[in-house]
mmCIF file of C-alpha atoms in Angstrom:
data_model
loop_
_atom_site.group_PDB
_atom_site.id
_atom_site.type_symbol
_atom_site.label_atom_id
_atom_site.label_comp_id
_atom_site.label_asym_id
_atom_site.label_seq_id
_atom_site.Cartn_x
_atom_site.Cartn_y
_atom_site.Cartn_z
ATOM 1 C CA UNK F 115 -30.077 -23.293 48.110
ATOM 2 C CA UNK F 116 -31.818 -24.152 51.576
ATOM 3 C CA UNK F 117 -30.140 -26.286 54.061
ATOM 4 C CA UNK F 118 -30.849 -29.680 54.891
ATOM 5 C CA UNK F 119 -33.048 -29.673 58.422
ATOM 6 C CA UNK F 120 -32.018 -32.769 60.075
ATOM 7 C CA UNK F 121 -33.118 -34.565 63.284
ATOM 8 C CA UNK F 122 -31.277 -36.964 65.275
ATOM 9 C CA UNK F 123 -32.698 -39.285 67.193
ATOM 10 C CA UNK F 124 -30.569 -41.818 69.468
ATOM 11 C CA UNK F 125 -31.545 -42.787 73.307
ATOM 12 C CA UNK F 126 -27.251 -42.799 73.402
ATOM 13 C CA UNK F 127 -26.435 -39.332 73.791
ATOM 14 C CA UNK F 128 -22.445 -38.849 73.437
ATOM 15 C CA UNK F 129 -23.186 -40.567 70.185
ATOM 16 C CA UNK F 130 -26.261 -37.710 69.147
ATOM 17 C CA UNK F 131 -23.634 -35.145 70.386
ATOM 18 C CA UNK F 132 -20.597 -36.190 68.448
ATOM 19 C CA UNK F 133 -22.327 -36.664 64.880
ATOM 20 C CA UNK F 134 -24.204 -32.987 65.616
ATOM 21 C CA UNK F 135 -20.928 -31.514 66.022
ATOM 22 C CA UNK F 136 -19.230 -33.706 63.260
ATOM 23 C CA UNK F 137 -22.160 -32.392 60.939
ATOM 24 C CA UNK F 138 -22.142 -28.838 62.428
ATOM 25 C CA UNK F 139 -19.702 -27.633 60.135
ATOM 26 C CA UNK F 140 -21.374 -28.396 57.104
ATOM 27 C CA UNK F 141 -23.366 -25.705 54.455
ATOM 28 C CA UNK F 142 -25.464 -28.301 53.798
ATOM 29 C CA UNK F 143 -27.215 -29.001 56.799
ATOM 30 C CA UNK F 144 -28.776 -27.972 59.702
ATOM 31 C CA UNK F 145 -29.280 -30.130 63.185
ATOM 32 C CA UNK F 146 -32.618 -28.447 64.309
ATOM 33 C CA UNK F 147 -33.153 -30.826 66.677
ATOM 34 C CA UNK F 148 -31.327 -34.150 68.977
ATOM 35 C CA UNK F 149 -34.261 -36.556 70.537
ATOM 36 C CA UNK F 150 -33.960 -38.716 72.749
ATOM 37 C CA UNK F 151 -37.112 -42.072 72.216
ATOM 38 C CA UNK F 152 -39.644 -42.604 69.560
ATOM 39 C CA UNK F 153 -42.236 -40.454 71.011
ATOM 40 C CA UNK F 154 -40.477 -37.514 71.128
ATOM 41 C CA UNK F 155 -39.325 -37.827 67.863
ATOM 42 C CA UNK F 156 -42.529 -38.381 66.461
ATOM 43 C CA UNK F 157 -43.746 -35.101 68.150
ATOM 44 C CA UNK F 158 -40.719 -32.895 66.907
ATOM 45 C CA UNK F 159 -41.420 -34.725 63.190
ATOM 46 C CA UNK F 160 -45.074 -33.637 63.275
ATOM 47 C CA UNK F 161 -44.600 -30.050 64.743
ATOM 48 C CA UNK F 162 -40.945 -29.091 62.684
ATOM 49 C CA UNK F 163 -40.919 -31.411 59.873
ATOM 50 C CA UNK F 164 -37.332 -31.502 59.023
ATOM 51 C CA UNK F 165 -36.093 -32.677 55.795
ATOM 52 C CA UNK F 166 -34.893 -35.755 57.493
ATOM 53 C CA UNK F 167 -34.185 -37.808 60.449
ATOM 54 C CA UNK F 168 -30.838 -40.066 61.192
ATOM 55 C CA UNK F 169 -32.792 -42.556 63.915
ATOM 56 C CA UNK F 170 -31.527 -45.317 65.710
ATOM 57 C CA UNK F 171 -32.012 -48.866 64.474
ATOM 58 C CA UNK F 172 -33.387 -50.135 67.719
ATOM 59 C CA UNK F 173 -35.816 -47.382 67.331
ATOM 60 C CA UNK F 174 -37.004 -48.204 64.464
ATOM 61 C CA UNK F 175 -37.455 -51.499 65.283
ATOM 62 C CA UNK F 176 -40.501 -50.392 67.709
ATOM 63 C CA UNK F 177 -43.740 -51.432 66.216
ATOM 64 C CA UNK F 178 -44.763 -48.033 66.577
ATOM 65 C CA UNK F 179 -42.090 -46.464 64.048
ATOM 66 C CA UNK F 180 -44.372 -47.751 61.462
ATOM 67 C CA UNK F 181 -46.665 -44.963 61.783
ATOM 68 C CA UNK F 182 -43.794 -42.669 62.026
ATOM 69 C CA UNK F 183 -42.830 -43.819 58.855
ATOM 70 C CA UNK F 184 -45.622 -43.159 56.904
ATOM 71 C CA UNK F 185 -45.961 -39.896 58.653
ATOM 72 C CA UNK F 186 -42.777 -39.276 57.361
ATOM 73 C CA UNK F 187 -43.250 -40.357 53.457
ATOM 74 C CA UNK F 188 -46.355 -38.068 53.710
ATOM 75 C CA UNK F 189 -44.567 -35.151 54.734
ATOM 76 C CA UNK F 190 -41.697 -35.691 52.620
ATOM 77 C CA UNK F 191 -39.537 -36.488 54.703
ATOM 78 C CA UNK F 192 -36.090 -38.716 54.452
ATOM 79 C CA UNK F 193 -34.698 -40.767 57.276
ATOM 80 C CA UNK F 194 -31.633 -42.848 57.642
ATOM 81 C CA UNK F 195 -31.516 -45.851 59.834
ATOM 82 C CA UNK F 196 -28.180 -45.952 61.930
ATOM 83 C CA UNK F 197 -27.143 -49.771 62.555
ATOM 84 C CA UNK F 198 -25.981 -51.076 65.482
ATOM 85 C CA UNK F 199 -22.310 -52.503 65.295
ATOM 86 C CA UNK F 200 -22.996 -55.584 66.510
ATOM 87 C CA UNK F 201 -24.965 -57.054 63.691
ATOM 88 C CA UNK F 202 -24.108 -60.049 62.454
ATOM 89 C CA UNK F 203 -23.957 -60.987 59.011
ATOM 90 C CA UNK F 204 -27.487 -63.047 59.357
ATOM 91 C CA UNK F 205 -29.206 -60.256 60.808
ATOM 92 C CA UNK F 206 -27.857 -58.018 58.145
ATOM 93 C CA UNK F 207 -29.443 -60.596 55.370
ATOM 94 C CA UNK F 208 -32.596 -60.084 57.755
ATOM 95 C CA UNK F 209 -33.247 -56.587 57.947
ATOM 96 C CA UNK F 210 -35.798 -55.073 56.988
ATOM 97 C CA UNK F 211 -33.966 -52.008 55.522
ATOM 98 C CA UNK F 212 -33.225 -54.633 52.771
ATOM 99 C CA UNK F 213 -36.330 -54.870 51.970
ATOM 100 C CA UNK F 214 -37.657 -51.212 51.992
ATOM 101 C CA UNK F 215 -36.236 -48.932 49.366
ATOM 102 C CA UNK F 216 -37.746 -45.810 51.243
ATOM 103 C CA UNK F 217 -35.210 -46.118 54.294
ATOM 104 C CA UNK F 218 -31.612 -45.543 54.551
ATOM 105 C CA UNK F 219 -29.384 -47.773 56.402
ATOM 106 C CA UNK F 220 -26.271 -46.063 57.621
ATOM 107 C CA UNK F 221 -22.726 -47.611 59.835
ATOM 108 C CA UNK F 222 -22.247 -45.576 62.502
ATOM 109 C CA UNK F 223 -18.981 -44.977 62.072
ATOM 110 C CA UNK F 224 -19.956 -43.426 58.236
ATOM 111 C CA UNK F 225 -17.693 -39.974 58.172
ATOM 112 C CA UNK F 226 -19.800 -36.898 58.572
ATOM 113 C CA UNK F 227 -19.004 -35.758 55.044
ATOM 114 C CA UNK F 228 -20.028 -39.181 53.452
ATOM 115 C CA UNK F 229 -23.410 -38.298 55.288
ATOM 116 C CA UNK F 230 -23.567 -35.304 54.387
ATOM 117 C CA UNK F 231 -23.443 -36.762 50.505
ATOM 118 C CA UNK F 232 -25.705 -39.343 51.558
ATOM 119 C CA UNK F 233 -28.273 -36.884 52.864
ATOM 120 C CA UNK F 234 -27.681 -34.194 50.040
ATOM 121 C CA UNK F 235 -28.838 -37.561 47.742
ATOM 122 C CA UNK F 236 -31.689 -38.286 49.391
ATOM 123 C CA UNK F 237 -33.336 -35.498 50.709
ATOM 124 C CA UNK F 238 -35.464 -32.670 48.538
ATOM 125 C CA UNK F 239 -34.305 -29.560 49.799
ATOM 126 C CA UNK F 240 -37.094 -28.009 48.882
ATOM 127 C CA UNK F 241 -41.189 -28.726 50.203
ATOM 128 C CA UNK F 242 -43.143 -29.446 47.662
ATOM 129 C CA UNK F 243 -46.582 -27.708 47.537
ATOM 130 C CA UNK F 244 -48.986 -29.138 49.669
ATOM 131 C CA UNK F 245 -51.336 -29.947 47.205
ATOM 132 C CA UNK F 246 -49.015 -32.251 45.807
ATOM 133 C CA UNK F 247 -47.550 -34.267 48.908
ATOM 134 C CA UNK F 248 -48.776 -37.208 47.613
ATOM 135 C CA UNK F 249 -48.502 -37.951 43.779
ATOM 136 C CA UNK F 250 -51.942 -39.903 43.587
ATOM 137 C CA UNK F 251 -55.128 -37.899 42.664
ATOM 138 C CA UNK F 252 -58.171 -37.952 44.835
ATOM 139 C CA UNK F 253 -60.582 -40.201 43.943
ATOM 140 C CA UNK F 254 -63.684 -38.882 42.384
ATOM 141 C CA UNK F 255 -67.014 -38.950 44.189
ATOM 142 C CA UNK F 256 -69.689 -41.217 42.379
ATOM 143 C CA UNK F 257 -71.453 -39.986 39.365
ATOM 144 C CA UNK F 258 -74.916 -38.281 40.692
ATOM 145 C CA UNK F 259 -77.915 -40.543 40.705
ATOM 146 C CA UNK F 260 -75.388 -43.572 40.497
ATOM 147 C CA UNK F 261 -76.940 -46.504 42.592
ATOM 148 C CA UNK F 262 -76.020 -47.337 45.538
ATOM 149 C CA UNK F 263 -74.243 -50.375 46.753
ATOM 150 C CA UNK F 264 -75.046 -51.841 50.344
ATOM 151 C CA UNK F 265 -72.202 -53.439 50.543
ATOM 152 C CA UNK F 266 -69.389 -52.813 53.245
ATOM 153 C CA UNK F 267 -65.376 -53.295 52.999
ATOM 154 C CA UNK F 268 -63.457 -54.962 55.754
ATOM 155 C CA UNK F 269 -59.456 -54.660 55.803
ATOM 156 C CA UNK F 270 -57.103 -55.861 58.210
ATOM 157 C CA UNK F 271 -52.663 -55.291 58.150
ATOM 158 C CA UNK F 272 -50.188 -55.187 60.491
ATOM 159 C CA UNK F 273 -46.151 -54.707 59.700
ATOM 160 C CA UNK F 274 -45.972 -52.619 56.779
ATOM 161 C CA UNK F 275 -49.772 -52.140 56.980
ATOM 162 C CA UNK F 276 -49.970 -48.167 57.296
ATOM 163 C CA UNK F 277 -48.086 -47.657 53.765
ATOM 164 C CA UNK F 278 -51.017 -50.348 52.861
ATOM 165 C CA UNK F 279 -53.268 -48.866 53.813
ATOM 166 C CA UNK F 280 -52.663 -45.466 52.670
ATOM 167 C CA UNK F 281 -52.575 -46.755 48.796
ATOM 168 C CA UNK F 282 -55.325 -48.603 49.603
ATOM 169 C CA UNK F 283 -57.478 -45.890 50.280
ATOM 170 C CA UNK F 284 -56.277 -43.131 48.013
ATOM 171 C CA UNK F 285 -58.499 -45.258 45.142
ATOM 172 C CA UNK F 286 -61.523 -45.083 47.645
ATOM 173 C CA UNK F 287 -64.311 -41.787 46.403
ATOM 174 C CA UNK F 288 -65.581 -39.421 49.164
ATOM 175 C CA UNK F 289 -68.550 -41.730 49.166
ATOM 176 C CA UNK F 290 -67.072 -45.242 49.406
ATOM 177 C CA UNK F 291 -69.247 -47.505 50.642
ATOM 178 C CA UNK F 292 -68.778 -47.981 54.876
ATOM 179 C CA UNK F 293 -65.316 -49.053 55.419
ATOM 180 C CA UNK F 294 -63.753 -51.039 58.623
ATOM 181 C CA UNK F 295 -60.283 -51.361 59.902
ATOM 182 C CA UNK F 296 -57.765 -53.248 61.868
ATOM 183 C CA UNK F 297 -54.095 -52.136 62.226
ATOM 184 C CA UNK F 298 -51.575 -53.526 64.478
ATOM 185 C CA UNK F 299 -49.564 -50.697 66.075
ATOM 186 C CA UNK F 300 -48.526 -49.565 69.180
ATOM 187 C CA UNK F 301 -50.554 -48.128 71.786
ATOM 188 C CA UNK F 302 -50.442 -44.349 71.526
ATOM 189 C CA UNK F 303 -50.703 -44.024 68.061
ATOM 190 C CA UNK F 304 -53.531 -45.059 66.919
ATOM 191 C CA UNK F 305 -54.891 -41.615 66.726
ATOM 192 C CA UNK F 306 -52.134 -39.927 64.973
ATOM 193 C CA UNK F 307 -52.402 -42.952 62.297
ATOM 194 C CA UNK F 308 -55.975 -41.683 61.911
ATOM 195 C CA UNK F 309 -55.371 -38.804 61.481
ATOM 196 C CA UNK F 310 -52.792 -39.360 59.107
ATOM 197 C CA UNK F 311 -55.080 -41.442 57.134
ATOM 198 C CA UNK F 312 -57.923 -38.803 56.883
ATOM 199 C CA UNK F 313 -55.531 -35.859 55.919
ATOM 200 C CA UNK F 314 -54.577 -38.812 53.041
ATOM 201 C CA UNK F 315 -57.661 -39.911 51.618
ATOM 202 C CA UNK F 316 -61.501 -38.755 50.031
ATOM 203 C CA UNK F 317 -63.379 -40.483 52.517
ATOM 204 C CA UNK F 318 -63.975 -39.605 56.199
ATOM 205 C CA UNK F 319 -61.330 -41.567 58.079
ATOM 206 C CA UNK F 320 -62.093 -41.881 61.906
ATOM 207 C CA UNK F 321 -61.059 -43.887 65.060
ATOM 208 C CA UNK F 322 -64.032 -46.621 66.148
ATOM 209 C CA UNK F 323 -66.258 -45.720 69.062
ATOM 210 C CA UNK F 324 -68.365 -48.036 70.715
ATOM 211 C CA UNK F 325 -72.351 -47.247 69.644
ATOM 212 C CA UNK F 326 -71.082 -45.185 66.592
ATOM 213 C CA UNK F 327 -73.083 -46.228 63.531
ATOM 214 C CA UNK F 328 -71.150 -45.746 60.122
ATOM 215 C CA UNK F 329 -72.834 -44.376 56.626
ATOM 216 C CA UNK F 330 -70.970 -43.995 53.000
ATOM 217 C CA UNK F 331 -68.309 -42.228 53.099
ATOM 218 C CA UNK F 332 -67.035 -43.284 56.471
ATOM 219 C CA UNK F 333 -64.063 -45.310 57.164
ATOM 220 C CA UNK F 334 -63.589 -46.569 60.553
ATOM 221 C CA UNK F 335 -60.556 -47.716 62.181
ATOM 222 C CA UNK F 336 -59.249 -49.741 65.172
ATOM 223 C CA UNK F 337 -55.563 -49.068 66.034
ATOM 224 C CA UNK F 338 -53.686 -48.942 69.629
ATOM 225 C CA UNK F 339 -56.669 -49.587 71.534
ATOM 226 C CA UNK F 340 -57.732 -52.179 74.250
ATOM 227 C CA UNK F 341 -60.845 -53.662 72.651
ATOM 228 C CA UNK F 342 -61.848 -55.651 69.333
ATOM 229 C CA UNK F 343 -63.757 -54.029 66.696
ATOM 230 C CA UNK F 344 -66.723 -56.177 66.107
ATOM 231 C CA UNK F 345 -69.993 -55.036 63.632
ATOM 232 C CA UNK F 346 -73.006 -54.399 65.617
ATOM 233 C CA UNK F 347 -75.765 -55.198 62.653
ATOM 234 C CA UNK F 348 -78.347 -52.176 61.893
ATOM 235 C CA UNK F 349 -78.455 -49.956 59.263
ATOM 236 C CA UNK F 350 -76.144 -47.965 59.171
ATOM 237 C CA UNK F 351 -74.081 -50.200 60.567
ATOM 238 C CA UNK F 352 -73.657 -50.243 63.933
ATOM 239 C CA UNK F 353 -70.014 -50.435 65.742
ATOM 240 C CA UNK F 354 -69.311 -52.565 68.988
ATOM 241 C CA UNK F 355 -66.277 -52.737 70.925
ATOM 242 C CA UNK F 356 -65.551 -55.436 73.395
ATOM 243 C CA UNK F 357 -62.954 -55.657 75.597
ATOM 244 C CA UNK F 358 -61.428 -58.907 76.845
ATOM 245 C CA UNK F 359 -58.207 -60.655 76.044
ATOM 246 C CA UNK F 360 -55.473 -60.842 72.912
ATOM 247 C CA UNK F 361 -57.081 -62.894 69.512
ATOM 248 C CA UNK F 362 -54.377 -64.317 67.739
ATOM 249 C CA UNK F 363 -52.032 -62.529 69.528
ATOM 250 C CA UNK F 364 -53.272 -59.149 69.125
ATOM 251 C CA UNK F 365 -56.003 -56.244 71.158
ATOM 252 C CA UNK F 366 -57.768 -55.644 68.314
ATOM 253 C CA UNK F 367 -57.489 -58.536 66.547
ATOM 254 C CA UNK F 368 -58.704 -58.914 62.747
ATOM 255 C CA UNK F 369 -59.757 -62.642 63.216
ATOM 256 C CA UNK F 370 -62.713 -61.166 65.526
ATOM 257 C CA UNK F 371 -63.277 -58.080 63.324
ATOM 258 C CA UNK F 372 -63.853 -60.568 60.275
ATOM 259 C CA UNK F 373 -65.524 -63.204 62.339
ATOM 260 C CA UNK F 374 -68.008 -60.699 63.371
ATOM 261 C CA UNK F 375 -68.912 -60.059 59.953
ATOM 262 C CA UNK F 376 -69.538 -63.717 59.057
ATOM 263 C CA UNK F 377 -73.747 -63.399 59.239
ATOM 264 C CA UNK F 378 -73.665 -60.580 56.780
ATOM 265 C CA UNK F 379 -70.952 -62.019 54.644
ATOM 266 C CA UNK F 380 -73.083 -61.788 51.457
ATOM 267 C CA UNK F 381 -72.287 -57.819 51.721
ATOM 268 C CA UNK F 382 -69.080 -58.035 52.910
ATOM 269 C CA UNK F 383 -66.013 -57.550 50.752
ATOM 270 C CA UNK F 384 -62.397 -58.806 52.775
ATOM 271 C CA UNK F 385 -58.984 -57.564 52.241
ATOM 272 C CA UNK F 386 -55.888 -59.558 54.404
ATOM 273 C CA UNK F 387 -52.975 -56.768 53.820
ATOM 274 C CA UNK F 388 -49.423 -57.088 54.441
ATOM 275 C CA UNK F 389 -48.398 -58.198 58.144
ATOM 276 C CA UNK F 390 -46.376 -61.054 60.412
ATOM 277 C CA UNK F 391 -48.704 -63.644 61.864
ATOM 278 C CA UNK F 392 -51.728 -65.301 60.752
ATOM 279 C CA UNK F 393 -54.185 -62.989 62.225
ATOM 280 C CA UNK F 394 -57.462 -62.753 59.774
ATOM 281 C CA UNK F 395 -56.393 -65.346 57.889
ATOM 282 C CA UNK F 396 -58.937 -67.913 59.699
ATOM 283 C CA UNK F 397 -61.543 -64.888 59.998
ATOM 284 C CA UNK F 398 -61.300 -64.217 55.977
ATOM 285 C CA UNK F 399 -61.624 -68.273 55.851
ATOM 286 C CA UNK F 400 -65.007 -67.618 57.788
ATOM 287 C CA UNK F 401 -66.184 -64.663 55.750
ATOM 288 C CA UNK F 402 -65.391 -66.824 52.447
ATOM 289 C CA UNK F 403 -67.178 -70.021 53.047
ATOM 290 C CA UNK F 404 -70.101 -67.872 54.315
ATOM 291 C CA UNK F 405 -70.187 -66.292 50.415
ATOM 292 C CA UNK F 406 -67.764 -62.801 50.759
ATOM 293 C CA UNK F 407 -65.953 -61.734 48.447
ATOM 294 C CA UNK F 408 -62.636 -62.021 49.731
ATOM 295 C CA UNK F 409 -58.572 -60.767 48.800
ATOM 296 C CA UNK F 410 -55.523 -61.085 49.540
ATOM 297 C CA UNK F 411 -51.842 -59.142 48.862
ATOM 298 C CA UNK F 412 -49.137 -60.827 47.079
ATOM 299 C CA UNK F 413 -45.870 -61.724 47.954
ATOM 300 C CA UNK F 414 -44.027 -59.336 46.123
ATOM 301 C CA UNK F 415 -45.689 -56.304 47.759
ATOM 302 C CA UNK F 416 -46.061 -57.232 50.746
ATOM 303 C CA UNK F 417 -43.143 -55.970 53.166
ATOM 304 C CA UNK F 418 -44.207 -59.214 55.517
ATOM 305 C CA UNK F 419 -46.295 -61.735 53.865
ATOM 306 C CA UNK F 420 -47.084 -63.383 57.076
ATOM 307 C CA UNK F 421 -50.651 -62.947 57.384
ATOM 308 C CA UNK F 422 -51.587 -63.044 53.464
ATOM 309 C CA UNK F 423 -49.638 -66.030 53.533
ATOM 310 C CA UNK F 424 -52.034 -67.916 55.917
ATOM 311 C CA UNK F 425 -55.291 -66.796 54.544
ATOM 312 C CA UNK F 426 -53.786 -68.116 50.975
ATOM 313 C CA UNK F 427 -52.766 -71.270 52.591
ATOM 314 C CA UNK F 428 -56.266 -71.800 54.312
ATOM 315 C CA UNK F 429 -58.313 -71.335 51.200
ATOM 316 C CA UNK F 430 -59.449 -67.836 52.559
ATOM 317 C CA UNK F 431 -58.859 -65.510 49.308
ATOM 318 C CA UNK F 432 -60.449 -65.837 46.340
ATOM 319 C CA UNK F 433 -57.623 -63.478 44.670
ATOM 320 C CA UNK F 434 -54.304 -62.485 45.769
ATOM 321 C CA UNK F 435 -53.296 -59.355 43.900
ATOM 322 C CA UNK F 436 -50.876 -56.470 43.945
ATOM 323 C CA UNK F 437 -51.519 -54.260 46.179
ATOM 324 C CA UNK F 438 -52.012 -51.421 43.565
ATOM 325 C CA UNK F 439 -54.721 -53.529 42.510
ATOM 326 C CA UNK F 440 -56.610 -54.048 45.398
ATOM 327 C CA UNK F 441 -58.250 -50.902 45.884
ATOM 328 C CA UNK F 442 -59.867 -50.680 42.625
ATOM 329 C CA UNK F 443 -60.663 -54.613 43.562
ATOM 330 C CA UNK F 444 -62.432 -53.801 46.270
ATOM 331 C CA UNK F 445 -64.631 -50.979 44.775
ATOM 332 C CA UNK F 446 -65.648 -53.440 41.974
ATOM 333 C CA UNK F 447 -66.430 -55.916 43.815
ATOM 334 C CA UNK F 448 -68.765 -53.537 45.736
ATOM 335 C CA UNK F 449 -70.827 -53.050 42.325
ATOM 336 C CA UNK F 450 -71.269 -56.470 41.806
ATOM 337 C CA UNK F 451 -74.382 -58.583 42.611
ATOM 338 C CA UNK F 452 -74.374 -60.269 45.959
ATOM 339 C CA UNK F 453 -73.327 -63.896 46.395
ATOM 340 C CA UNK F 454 -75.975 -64.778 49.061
ATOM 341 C CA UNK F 455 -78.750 -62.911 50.270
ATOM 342 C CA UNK F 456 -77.960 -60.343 53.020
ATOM 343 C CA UNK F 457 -78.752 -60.921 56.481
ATOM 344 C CA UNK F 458 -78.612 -58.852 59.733
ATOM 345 C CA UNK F 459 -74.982 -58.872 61.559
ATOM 346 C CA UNK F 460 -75.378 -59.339 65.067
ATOM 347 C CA UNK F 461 -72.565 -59.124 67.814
ATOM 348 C CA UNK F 462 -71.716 -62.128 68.963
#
């Protein structure tokens, strides 16, 4: 049987040295690796892909580890959160390892060999074939001759968005009808998230460029940059990006992606994903009263229902659904007649 590869990743580093040598000792598993911040990690992850990755909690606390995350679930790869010892019993109600069943929260004080159990649980020690990294088939491409829809799909998440996303997306065919995207994340990952996503998915996944138009098939996203994504009119569609200040808190912001939308709202179908805040919950408000069809996710699968829970309070979804259910959703409601007669989208 194959060891465990393991990665440790703590900025404290008498700490990453003791539990390597506590673990060293062990036929289970192997330290390949001891980093030091997120970035680095994320770089060793992506070029070694161990079997799994003991992290620090304020590490994964960054808003960027959410892209690590899904980077790791893709590539099959475990990780354990290591707490810090001062959390109180309120913050340990809190956390958001609660509320995930994919990580692993860990004491640091847990004895090597109760890791070492705890990893040999957890962790395949085996890679599964590539073909089958992820367990949900590739959606089919339309039926030849099958007509057309002009319609175009707008989606916007933040915390817990990327995992969204991805399921999402796995429902959309290789000739989905033009897709546009907001994601909160860090700066600096907005093109490994891209990536990620087109590796993932049938469609065409790419990152937004200003003057780009975007066909069937295409799915454009904003993530970790300086500007809004805003639609440009045209057709195809046309992309603008606009630099200026934070929309509802955020560079891009979905509000303005949404808003933007808002003159050719009788083709436009609206998704408000999982996420803390309330940004695109006014936007989807726009889009609805303006005749799009418009969703929401629930409660119970969202990992933050911050920004669904706005855009339900406001009136701004016409359905608020699983979010298993929203992909196929979406695509329906992409068949279906228009609610108002299309009209040119122009930048504002």
């Amino acid at each position: 049987m194959s060891r465990i590869t393991l990665v440790i990743a703590h900025p404290d580093r008498a700490f990453r040295h003791r539990l390597a040598s506590e673990i060293a000792p062990s036929s289970f598993v192997e330290v390949m690796a001891e980093t030091t911040d997120l970035m680095t990690t994320y770089t060793v992850v992506e070029e070694r892909e161990p079997m799994a990755v003991l992290i620090a909690e304020r590490l994964a606390l960054m808003p960027e580890f959410e892209v690590m995350r899904a980077l790791f679930s893709a590539l099959d790869v475990r990780w354990l959160v290591i707490k810090t010892r001062s959390e109180t019993e309120a913050a340990r109600e809190a956390s958001p390892w609660n509320r995930k069943s994919d990580l692993f929260a860990i004491d640091p004080d847990t004895p090597a060999q109760i890791l070492v159990d705890m990893l040999r649980s957890v962790t395949r020690t085996a890679r599964r074939n590539a073909q089958t990294i992820r367990s949900q088939p590739v959606a089919p491409r339309s039926p030849a001759g099958a007509p057309r829809s002009d319609r175009f799909i707008l989606l916007g998440a933040s915390t817990g968005g990327v995992d969204a996303l991805l399921t999402v997306l796995s429902h959309f065919p290789s000739d989905c009808p033009p897709t546009f995207i907001v994601q909160h994340t860090g700066g600096g990952f907005g093109d490994s998230l891209t990536r990620l996503l087109d590796r993932q998915c049938a469609a065409t996944v790419r990152a937004a460029r200003d003057g780009d138009t975007v066909r069937p098939g295409e799915v454009v996203i904003a993530a970790g940059s300086r500007a809004h994504l805003m639609l440009g009119g045209g057709h195809p569609m046309r992309i603008v990006l606009r630099s200026g200040e934070p929309v509802s808190g955020h560079m891009p912001s979905v509000d303005v992606l949404f808003s933007s939308a808002v003159p050719g709202a009788g083709r436009a179908v609206a998704a408000l994903l999982t996420g803390m805040g309330r940004d695109g919950a006014q936007g989807l408000k726009e889009l609805r009263d303006a005749g799009a069809t418009t969703f929401a996710q629930d409660e119970a699968t969202s990992i933050v229902y911050g920004m669904p829970r706005a855009a339900v309070q406001l009136g701004a979804a016409q359905s608020c659904l699983p979010l298993a259910e929203i992909g196929p959703a979406v695509l329906r409601a992409c068949e279906a007649p228009k609610s108002s007669p299309s009209a040119r989208i122009i930048a504002k």
